[in-house]
Amino acid sequence: MAKLLSQIPESIRQEIDILLGDRERLLELIAKPDIPEAREILKLADQVRIWTVGDEVQLRGLIEFSSFCRNHCLYCGLRQDNRKLVRYRLEAPEIITAAENGVRLGYKTVVLQSGEDPSYTGEGLAEVIREIKNLGLVVTLSLGEREPWEYELWRKAGAERYLMRHETSAPALYARLHPAGRTLEKRVALLKVLKGLDYQVGTGFMVGLPGQTPETLLADLELARELNAEMVGVGPFIPHPETPLGGTVGGTVAQTCLMVALVRLILPWALVPATTALGTIDPLGREAALQSGANVVMPNLTPRTYRKDYQIYPNKICTGEEAAECRSCINRRITAIGRSVAAGPGHNVLWLERQRGNKKS
Ligand code: 5AD
Ligand code: FES
């Protein structure tokens, strides 16, 4: 850790410590993300990103394999109550074919994502994970809340990362947004289970949810730090017309980028995606995030016929493109801002060090 820390110049480290220790200033910046002082934070985070994770952008091929969901999250288009959504499920061989396509396109990691769909059993998914591992890919899971024994089974099958955002760290807001008894406490407990299983754990939150305040956003950062997350995804909330929050106002690019930047300062070695949601509200939103501390992009690898039906939020980009088109589009965008696409698996370096330490002892 000491060796890693020395990568950030002492003066910058001090500047960051002072900023992060000044709660009032942070709250003001979060409340006014357009003021020049807030724009300076984006530049600072961009610098820190260079010193910690470097100029390479990590790509993750996203396979959205089921749009069925048992949940009722007020913000999400996949919620069970959205009867207008066409639902689909990929069979195991189709998931593996999509992953093989990922290998051909040069991806080193695939993210298996779905709504919470219990029709996929723990063992069935473990088999899919083993087959995808055999293709030489790193497997990231994003399947929501499942049983701890399933998380353990999948880890043993070779999955190394798990994404499950805490969504909002305000317990009452969390309960309102997630009816039918879901609690922040349970979500955090499961994230800790994943940590205990040695996954690289990704949490994160949306920006611009109704009821959110600068205080709750600051608490979102604090929770990500408390969890010592290896990955933190931050995206703007985009109201979906077929949900109870359809009539509300969503998040902005400025506020989302500021939160991305603060994530980089709080967890300097984290993997931080420039989210598709940001690319949806602004054609250059992902580039803006990559220049505010982000270092990951998750292009779509879902077979094209299904894409439009994975409608978490409206007007999602990339629903008309083939996987290969997204791959080359992303390449162009990354090189256009002077960055390069990483060749390696893109693990969190702190996690890698821990793994090596564990093997020695
Ligand atoms: N707008 C933006 N992001 C959303 N998500 C869910 N619904 C929306 C929405 N309407 C995010 C959640 C979830 C991730 C997969 O997508 O944060 O964790
Ligand atoms: Fe899909 Fe640009 S990333 S078209």
Short mmCIF file of N, CA and C in Angstrom, two decimals, residues 49-50 52-60 230-232 260 264 268-274 286 289-298 334 339-340 342 346-348:
data_model
loop_
_atom_site.label_atom_id
_atom_site.label_comp_id
_atom_site.label_asym_id
_atom_site.label_seq_id
_atom_site.Cartn_x
_atom_site.Cartn_y
_atom_site.Cartn_z
N ARG A 49 -6.48 9.60 -11.41
CA ARG A 49 -6.72 8.43 -12.25
C ARG A 49 -5.45 8.04 -13.02
N ILE A 50 -4.73 9.05 -13.54
CA ILE A 50 -3.49 8.76 -14.29
C ILE A 50 -2.48 8.09 -13.35
N THR A 52 -2.95 6.40 -10.56
CA THR A 52 -3.32 5.12 -9.95
C THR A 52 -3.59 4.05 -11.01
N VAL A 53 -4.66 4.20 -11.78
CA VAL A 53 -5.03 3.14 -12.73
C VAL A 53 -4.52 3.41 -14.15
N GLY A 54 -3.99 4.61 -14.38
CA GLY A 54 -3.33 4.89 -15.66
C GLY A 54 -4.28 5.28 -16.79
N ASP A 55 -3.70 5.31 -17.98
CA ASP A 55 -4.44 5.81 -19.15
C ASP A 55 -5.27 4.74 -19.85
N GLU A 56 -5.01 3.50 -19.49
CA GLU A 56 -5.75 2.43 -20.18
C GLU A 56 -7.20 2.37 -19.71
N VAL A 57 -8.08 2.13 -20.68
CA VAL A 57 -9.50 1.97 -20.35
C VAL A 57 -9.82 0.48 -20.40
N GLN A 58 -10.44 -0.01 -19.35
CA GLN A 58 -10.81 -1.44 -19.28
C GLN A 58 -12.17 -1.63 -19.93
N LEU A 59 -12.26 -2.61 -20.84
CA LEU A 59 -13.55 -2.90 -21.46
C LEU A 59 -14.17 -4.15 -20.85
N ARG A 60 -15.45 -4.11 -20.63
CA ARG A 60 -16.19 -5.29 -20.15
C ARG A 60 -17.36 -5.50 -21.11
N GLU A 230 -14.14 -2.52 -4.73
CA GLU A 230 -13.14 -2.56 -5.80
C GLU A 230 -13.64 -1.85 -7.05
N MET A 231 -14.97 -1.74 -7.18
CA MET A 231 -15.56 -1.10 -8.35
C MET A 231 -16.73 -0.24 -7.86
N VAL A 232 -16.91 0.91 -8.48
CA VAL A 232 -18.03 1.77 -8.07
C VAL A 232 -18.68 2.36 -9.31
N VAL A 260 -18.59 10.86 -9.88
CA VAL A 260 -17.55 9.96 -10.42
C VAL A 260 -16.18 10.44 -9.94
N ARG A 264 -13.31 8.63 -7.43
CA ARG A 264 -11.89 8.44 -7.73
C ARG A 264 -11.01 8.98 -6.60
N PRO A 268 -8.99 5.70 -4.68
CA PRO A 268 -8.16 6.02 -5.85
C PRO A 268 -7.87 4.87 -6.79
N TRP A 269 -7.92 3.60 -6.27
CA TRP A 269 -7.59 2.47 -7.15
C TRP A 269 -8.82 1.75 -7.67
N ALA A 270 -9.98 2.31 -7.44
CA ALA A 270 -11.21 1.61 -7.85
C ALA A 270 -11.34 1.56 -9.37
N LEU A 271 -12.08 0.56 -9.82
CA LEU A 271 -12.50 0.49 -11.22
C LEU A 271 -13.81 1.25 -11.30
N VAL A 272 -13.83 2.28 -12.13
CA VAL A 272 -14.99 3.17 -12.17
C VAL A 272 -15.51 3.27 -13.60
N PRO A 273 -16.70 2.78 -13.86
CA PRO A 273 -17.19 2.82 -15.24
C PRO A 273 -17.75 4.19 -15.64
N ALA A 274 -17.57 4.48 -16.92
CA ALA A 274 -18.30 5.57 -17.56
C ALA A 274 -19.58 4.90 -18.06
N ARG A 286 -20.17 9.54 -21.76
CA ARG A 286 -19.15 8.57 -21.32
C ARG A 286 -17.75 9.16 -21.40
N ALA A 289 -17.17 11.33 -18.40
CA ALA A 289 -16.85 10.56 -17.19
C ALA A 289 -15.41 10.05 -17.25
N LEU A 290 -14.99 9.57 -18.44
CA LEU A 290 -13.61 9.07 -18.57
C LEU A 290 -12.60 10.18 -18.29
N GLN A 291 -13.04 11.43 -18.46
CA GLN A 291 -12.14 12.55 -18.19
C GLN A 291 -12.38 13.15 -16.81
N SER A 292 -13.18 12.46 -16.00
CA SER A 292 -13.45 12.91 -14.63
C SER A 292 -13.12 11.81 -13.62
N GLY A 293 -12.27 10.86 -14.03
CA GLY A 293 -11.85 9.84 -13.07
C GLY A 293 -12.23 8.42 -13.45
N ALA A 294 -13.13 8.24 -14.42
CA ALA A 294 -13.56 6.88 -14.77
C ALA A 294 -12.49 6.18 -15.63
N ASN A 295 -12.49 4.83 -15.59
CA ASN A 295 -11.50 4.08 -16.37
C ASN A 295 -12.04 2.76 -16.94
N VAL A 296 -13.36 2.63 -16.97
CA VAL A 296 -13.97 1.39 -17.47
C VAL A 296 -15.13 1.75 -18.39
N VAL A 297 -15.32 0.96 -19.46
CA VAL A 297 -16.53 1.10 -20.27
C VAL A 297 -17.10 -0.31 -20.47
N MET A 298 -18.41 -0.40 -20.48
CA MET A 298 -19.06 -1.72 -20.61
C MET A 298 -19.90 -1.79 -21.88
N ILE A 334 -12.48 6.06 -27.40
CA ILE A 334 -11.39 6.06 -26.43
C ILE A 334 -10.13 6.69 -27.03
N ARG A 339 -6.81 8.17 -25.09
CA ARG A 339 -6.61 7.04 -24.18
C ARG A 339 -6.47 5.76 -25.01
N SER A 340 -6.14 4.66 -24.33
CA SER A 340 -5.99 3.40 -25.06
C SER A 340 -6.82 2.31 -24.40
N ALA A 342 -7.18 -1.24 -22.76
CA ALA A 342 -6.29 -2.15 -22.03
C ALA A 342 -6.27 -3.51 -22.69
N GLY A 346 -7.58 -6.46 -16.33
CA GLY A 346 -8.08 -5.27 -15.63
C GLY A 346 -8.65 -5.54 -14.25
N HIS A 347 -7.91 -6.32 -13.46
CA HIS A 347 -8.33 -6.53 -12.08
C HIS A 347 -8.02 -5.30 -11.25
N ASN A 348 -8.72 -5.16 -10.13
CA ASN A 348 -8.38 -4.12 -9.17
C ASN A 348 -7.03 -4.49 -8.55
#
